[in-house]
mmCIF file of C-alpha atoms in Angstrom:
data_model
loop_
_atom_site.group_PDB
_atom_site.id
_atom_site.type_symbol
_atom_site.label_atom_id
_atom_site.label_comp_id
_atom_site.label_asym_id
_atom_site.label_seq_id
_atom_site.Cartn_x
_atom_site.Cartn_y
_atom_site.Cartn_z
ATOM 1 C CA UNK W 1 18.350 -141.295 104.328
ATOM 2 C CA UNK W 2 22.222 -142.055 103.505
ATOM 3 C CA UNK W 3 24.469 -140.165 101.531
ATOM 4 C CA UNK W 4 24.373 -142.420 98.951
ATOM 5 C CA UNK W 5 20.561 -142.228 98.407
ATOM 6 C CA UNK W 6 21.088 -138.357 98.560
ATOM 7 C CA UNK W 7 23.264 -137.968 95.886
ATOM 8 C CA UNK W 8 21.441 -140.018 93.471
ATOM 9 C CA UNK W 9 18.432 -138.221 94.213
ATOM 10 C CA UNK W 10 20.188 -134.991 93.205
ATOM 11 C CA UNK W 11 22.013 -136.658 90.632
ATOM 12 C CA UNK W 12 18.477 -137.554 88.925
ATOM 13 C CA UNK W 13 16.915 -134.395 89.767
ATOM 14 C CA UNK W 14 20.160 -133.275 87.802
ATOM 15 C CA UNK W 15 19.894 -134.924 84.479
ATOM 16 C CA UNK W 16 16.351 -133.493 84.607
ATOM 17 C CA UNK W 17 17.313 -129.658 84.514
ATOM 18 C CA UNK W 18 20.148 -130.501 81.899
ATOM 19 C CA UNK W 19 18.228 -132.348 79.204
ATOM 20 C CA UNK W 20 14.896 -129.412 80.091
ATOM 21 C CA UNK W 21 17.535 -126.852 79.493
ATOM 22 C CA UNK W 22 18.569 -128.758 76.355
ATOM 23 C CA UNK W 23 15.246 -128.676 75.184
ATOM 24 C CA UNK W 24 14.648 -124.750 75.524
ATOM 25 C CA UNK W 25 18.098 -124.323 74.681
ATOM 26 C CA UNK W 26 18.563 -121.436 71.798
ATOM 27 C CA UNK W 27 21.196 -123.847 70.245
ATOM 28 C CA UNK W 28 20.074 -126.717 68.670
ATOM 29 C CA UNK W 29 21.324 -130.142 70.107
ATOM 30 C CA UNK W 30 22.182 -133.731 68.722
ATOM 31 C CA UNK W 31 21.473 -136.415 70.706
ATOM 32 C CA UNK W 32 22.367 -140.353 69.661
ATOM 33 C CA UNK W 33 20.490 -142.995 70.373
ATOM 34 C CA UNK W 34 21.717 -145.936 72.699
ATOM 35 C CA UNK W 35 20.138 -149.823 73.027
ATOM 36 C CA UNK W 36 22.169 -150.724 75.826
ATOM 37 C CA UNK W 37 24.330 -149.537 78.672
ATOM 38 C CA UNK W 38 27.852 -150.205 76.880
ATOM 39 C CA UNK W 39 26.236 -148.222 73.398
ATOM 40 C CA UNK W 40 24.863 -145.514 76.039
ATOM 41 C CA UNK W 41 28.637 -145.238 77.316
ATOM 42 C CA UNK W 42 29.717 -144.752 74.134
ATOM 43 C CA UNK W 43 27.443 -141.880 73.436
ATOM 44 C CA UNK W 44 28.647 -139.875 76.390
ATOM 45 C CA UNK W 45 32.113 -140.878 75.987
ATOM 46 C CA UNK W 46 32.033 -139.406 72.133
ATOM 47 C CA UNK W 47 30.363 -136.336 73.216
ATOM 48 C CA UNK W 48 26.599 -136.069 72.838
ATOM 49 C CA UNK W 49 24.719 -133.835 75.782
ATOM 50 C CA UNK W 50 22.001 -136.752 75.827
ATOM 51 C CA UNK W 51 21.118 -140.266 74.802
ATOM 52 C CA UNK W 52 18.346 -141.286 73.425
ATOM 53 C CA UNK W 53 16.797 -144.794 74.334
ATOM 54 C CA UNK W 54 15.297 -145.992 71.208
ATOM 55 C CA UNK W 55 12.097 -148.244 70.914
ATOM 56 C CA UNK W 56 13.408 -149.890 67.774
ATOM 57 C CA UNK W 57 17.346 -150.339 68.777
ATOM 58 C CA UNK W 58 16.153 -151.702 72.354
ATOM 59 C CA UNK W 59 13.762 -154.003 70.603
ATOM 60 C CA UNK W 60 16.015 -155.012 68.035
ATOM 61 C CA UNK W 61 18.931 -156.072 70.904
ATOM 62 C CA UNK W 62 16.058 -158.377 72.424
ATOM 63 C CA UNK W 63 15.643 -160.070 68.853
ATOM 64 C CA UNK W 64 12.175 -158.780 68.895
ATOM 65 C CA UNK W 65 10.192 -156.109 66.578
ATOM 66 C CA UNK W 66 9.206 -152.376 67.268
ATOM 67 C CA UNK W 67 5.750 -153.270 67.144
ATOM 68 C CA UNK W 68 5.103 -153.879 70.882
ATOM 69 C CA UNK W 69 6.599 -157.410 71.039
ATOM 70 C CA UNK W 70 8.930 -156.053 74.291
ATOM 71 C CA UNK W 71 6.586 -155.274 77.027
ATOM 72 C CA UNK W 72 6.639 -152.210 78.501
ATOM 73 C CA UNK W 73 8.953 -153.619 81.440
ATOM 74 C CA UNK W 74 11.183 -155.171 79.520
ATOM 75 C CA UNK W 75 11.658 -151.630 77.765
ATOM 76 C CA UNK W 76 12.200 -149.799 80.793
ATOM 77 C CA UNK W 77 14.076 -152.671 82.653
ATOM 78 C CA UNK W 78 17.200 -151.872 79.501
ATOM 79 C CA UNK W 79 16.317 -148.145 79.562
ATOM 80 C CA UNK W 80 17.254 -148.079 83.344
ATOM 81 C CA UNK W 81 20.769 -149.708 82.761
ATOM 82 C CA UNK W 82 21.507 -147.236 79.949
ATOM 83 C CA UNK W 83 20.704 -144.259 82.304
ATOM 84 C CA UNK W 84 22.777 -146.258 85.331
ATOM 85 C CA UNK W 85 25.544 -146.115 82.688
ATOM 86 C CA UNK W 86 25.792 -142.326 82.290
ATOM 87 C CA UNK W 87 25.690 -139.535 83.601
ATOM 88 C CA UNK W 88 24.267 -137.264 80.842
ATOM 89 C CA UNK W 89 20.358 -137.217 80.341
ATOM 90 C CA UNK W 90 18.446 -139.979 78.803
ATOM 91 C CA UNK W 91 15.233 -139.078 77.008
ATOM 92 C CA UNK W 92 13.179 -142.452 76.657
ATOM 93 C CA UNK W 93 11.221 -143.520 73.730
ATOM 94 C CA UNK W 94 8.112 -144.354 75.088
ATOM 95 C CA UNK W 95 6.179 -145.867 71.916
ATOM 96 C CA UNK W 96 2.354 -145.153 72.249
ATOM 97 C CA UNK W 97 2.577 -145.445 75.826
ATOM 98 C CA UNK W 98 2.215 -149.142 75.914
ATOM 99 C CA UNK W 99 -1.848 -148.745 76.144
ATOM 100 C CA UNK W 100 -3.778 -146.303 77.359
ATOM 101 C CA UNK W 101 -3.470 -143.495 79.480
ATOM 102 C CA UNK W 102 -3.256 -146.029 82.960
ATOM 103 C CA UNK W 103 -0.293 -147.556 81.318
ATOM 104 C CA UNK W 104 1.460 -144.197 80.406
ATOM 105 C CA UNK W 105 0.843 -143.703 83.763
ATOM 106 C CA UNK W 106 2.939 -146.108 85.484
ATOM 107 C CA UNK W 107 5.248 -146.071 82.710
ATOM 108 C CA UNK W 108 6.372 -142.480 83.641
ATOM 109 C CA UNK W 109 5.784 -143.374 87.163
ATOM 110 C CA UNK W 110 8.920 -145.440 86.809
ATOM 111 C CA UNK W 111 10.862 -143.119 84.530
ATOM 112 C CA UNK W 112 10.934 -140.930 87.208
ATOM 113 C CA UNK W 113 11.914 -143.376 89.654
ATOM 114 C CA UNK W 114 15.072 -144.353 87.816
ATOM 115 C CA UNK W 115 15.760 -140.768 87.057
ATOM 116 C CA UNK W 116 15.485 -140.756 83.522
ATOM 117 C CA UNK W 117 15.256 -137.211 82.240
ATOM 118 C CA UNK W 118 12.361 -137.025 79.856
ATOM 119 C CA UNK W 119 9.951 -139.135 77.828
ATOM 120 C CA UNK W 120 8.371 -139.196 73.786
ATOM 121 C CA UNK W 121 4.958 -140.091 73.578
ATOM 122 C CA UNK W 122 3.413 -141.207 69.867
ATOM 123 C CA UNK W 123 -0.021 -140.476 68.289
ATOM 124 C CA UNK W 124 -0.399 -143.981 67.491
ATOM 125 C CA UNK W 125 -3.148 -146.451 68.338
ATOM 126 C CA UNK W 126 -1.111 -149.813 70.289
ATOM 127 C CA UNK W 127 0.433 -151.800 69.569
ATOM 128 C CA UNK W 128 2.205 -149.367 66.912
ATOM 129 C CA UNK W 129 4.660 -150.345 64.073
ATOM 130 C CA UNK W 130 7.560 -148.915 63.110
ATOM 131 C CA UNK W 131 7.474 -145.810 61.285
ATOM 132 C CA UNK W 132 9.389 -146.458 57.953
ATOM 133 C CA UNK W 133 7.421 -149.837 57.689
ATOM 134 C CA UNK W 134 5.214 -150.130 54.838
ATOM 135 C CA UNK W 135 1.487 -150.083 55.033
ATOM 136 C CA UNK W 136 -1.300 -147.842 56.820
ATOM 137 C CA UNK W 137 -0.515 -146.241 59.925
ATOM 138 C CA UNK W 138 -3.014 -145.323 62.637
ATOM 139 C CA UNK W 139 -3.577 -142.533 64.680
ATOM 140 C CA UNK W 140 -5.501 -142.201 68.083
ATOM 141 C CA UNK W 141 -8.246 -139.305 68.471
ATOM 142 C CA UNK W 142 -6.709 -136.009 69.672
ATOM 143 C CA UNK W 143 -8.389 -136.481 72.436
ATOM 144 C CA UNK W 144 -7.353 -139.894 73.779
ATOM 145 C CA UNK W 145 -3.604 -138.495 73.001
ATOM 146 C CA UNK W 146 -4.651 -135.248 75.121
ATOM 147 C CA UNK W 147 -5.166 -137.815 77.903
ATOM 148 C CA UNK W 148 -1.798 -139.466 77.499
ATOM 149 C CA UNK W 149 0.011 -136.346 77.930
ATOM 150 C CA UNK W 150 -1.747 -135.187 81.128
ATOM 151 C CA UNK W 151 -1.774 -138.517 82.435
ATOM 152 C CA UNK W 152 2.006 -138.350 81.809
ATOM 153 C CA UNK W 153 2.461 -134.783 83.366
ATOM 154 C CA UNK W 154 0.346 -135.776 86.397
ATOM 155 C CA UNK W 155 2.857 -138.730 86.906
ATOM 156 C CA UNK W 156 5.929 -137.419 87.067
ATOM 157 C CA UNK W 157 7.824 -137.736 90.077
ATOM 158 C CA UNK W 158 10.132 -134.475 89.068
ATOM 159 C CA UNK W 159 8.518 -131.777 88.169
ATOM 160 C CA UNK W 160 11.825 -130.589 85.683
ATOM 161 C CA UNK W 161 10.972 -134.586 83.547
ATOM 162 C CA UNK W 162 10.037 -133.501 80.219
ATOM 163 C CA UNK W 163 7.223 -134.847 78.002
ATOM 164 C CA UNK W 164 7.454 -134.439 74.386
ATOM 165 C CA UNK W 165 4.394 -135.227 71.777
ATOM 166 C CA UNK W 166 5.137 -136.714 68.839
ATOM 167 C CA UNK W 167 2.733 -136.711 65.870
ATOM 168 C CA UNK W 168 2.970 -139.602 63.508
ATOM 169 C CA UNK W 169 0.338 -137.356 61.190
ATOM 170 C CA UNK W 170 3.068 -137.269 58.552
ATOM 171 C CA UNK W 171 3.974 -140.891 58.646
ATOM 172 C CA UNK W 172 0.067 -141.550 58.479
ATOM 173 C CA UNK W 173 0.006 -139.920 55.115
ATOM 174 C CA UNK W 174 -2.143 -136.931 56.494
ATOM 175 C CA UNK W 175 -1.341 -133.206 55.716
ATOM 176 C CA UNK W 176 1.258 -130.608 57.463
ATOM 177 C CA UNK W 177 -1.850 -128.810 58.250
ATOM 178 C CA UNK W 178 -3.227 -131.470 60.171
ATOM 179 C CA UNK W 179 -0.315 -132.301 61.904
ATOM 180 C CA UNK W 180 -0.237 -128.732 62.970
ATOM 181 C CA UNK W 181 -3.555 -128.371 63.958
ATOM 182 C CA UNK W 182 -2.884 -131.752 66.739
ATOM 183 C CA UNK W 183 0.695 -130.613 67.419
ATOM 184 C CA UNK W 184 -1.341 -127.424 68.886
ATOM 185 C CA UNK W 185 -3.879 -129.217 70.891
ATOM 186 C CA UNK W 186 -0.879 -131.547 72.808
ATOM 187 C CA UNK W 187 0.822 -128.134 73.013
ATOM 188 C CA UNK W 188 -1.856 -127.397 74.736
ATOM 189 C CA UNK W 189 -2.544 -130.496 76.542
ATOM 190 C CA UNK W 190 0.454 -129.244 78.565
ATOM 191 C CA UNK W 191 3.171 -131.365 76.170
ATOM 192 C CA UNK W 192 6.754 -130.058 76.747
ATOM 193 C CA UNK W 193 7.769 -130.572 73.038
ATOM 194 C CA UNK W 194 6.521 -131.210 69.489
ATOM 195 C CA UNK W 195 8.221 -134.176 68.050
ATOM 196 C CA UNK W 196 7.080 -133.972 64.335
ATOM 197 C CA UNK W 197 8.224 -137.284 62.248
ATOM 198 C CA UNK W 198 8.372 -137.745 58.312
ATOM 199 C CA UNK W 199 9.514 -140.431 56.345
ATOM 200 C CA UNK W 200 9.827 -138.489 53.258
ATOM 201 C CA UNK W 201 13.330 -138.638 51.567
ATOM 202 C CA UNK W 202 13.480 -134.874 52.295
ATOM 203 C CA UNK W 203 12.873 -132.275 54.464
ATOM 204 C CA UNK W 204 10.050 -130.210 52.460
ATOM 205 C CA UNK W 205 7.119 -130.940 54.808
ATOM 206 C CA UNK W 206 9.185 -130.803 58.023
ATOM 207 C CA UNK W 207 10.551 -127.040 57.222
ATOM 208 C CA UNK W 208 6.830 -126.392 56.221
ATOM 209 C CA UNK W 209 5.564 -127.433 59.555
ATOM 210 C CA UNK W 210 8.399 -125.852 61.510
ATOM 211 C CA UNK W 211 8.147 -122.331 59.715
ATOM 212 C CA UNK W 212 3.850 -122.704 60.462
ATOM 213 C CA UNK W 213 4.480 -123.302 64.230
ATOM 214 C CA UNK W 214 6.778 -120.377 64.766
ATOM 215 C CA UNK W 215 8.770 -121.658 67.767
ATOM 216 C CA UNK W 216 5.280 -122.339 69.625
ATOM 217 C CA UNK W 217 7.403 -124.639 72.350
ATOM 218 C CA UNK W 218 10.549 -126.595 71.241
ATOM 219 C CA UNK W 219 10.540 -128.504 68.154
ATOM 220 C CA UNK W 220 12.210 -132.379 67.783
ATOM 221 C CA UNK W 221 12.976 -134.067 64.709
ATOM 222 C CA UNK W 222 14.688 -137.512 63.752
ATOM 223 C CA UNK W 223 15.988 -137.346 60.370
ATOM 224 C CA UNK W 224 16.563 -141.101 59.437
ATOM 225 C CA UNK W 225 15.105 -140.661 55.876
ATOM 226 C CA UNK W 226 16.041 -137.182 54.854
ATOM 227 C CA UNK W 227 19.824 -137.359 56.558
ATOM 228 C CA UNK W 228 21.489 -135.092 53.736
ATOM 229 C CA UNK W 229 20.316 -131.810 54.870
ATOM 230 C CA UNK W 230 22.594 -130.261 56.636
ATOM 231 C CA UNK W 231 21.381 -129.677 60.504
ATOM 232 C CA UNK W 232 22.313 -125.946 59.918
ATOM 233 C CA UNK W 233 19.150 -125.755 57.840
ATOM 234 C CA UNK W 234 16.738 -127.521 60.180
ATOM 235 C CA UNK W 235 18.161 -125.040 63.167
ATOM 236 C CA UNK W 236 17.689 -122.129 61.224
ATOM 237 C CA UNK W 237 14.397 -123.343 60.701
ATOM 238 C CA UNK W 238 13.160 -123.763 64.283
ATOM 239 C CA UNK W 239 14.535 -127.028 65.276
ATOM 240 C CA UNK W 240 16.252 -127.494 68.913
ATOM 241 C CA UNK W 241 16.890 -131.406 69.159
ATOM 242 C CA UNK W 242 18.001 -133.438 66.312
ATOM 243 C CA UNK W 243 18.151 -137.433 67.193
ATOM 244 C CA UNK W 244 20.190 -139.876 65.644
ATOM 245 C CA UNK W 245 17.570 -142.428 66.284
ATOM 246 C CA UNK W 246 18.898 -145.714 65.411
ATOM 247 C CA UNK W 247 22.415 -145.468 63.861
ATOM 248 C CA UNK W 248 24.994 -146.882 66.751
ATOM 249 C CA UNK W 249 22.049 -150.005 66.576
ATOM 250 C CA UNK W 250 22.678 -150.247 63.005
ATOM 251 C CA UNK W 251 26.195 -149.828 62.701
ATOM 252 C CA UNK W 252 26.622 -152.611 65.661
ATOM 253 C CA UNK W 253 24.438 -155.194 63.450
ATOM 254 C CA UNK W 254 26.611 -154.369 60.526
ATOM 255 C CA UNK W 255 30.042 -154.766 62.445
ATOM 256 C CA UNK W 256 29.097 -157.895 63.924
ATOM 257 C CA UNK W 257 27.718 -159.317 60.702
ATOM 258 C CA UNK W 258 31.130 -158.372 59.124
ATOM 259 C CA UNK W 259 33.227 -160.050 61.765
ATOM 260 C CA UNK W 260 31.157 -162.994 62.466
ATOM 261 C CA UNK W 261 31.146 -163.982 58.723
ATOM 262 C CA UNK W 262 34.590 -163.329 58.494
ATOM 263 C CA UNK W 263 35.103 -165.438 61.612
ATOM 264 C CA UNK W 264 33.230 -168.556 59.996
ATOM 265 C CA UNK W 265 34.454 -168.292 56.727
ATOM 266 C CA UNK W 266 38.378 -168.609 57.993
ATOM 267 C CA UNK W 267 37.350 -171.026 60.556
ATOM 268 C CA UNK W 268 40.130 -168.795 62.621
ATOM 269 C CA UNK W 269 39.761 -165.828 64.849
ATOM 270 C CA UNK W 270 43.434 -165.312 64.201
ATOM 271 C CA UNK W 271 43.044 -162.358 61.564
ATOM 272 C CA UNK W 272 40.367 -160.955 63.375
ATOM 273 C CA UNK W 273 41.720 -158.709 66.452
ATOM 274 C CA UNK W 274 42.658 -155.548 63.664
ATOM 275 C CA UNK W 275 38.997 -155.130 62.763
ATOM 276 C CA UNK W 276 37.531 -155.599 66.634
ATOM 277 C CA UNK W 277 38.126 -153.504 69.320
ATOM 278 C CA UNK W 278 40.348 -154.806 72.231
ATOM 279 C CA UNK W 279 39.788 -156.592 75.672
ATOM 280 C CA UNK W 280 41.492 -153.463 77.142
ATOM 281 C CA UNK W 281 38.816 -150.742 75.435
ATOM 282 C CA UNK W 282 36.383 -152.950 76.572
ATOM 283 C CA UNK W 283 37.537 -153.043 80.001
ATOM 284 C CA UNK W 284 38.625 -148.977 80.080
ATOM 285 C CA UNK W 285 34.854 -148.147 78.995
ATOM 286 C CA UNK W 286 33.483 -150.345 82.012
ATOM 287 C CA UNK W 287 35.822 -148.465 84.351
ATOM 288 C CA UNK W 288 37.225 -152.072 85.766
ATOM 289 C CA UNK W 289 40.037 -150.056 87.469
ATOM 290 C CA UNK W 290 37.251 -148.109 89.780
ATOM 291 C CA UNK W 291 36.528 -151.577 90.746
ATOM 292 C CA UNK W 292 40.257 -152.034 91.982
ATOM 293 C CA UNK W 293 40.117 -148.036 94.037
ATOM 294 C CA UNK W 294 36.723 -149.479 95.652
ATOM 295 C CA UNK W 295 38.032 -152.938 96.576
ATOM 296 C CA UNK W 296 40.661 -150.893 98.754
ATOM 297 C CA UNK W 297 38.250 -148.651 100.119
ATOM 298 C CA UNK W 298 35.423 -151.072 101.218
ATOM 299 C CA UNK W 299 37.628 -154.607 101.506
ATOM 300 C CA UNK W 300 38.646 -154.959 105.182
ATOM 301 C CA UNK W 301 42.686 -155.664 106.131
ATOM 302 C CA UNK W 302 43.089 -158.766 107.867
#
């Protein structure tokens, strides 16, 4: 085995420990989501100890909708560029598991292969829908989901890649006390994390459920609907990883809207370079001038 292969070996093994000790960390971390390995970049480069690789924002780059349009490999095949693109964890938002517990199978199979740190598995039957869409929202038996997590644990290529339940009980319209009661059996199951999602417009039922569970194993929340609380008060109350699930996808669709009507309604890109970022950032974020060091280093003299 090279040197090369070595070090990414140790480099994945790496980003494994960081994002597990993340998890169990007694501070609570933010991570950001990323749809691509430029947005993923970005992340790092602003700060964040991990990225996360969203379902929706990945299927949303592809033109497609988080309802299972992507197949699973086109999922993973952007989810393995974003964690090529960085060198902090990368905690992959694995839907429903794309199927059942076979497909979960593979699917983390993979995950481990590329070295991504950790992945989020969803009570949902498949193909899923989005979480804030309106309408009913179904949930798999406990027991299928118990399935999906084992299958996933028994996958794993590193035995530091985390797994992390998440109940969609909330989202289904069902009661803290029932997502309790299945947040305890995938606890049990062997799941890493509890990943407990709400759509409400504020945090009521999520500091309910996170006062009941009394720090049982880490606690994950994504706080797209109830944003105005501060993240002091969902610490305090138990929480240890706080994702920005979908914004830098979001913010990119409204930037580009922005310019490109802009762009059509002058007929000019003349007035446009003030509001766009420039050829240099772009090439400074891509690291073009490692390209330059390697060219010396590998190109033979003649």
């Amino acid at each position: 085995m090279n040197i090369n292969t070595n070090s990414q070996i140790e480099r994945s093994m790496d980003k494994c420990q960081r994002f597990r000790a993340l998890l169990n960390s007694t501070q609570a971390e933010m991570i950001l989501e990323a749809h691509n390995g430029m947005s993923a970049k970005i992340v790092e480069q602003a700060g964040f100890p991990a990225v996360w690789a969203s379902g929706l924002s990945i299927s949303s780059s592809l033109g497609l909708r988080d309802c299972n349009e992507a197949s699973w490999s086109q999922i993973l095949d952007i989810a393995e560029f974003i964690n090529d693109s960085v060198d902090v964890p990368v905690l992959f938002d694995g839907d429903s598991g794309f199927g059942n517990f076979n497909n979960v199978r593979h699917v983390v199979k993979k995950l481990s292969q590329y070295g991504i740190a950790g992945i989020s598995l969803e009570d949902k039957v498949y193909p899923k829908m989005n979480s804030f869409i309106k309408g009913a929202h179904s949930l798999v038996s406990i027991e299928e989901f118990e399935g999906k997590i084992k299958a996933a644990q028994d996958a794993k290529q590193n035995s530091d890649f985390s797994v992390i339940a998440r109940t969609e009980t909330l989202i289904a319209g069902l009661s803290v006390d029932e997502a309790l009661r299945r947040a305890e059996r995938y606890h049990l199951a062997g799941a890493d994390a509890i990943f407990i999602h709400s759509k409400k417009s504020d945090a009521t039922e999520i500091l309910e459920f996170a006062k009941l569970w009394e720090k049982r194993c880490p606690l994950v929340v994504a706080p797209t609907t109830y944003a105005d609380i501060p993240p002091e008060t969902l610490y305090q109350a138990g929480i240890n990883v706080y994702i920005c699930a979908n914004h830098l996808m979001r913010a990119s669709l409204k930037a580009m809207q922005l310019a490109a009507n802009k762009i059509y309604k002058a007929r000019s890109i003349g007035h446009i370079n003030s509001d766009i970022a420039t050829l240099s950032e772009v090439f400074n974020l891509l690291d073009y001038s490692e390209l330059k060091d390697a060219e010396q280093a590998y190109t033979p003299i003649i």
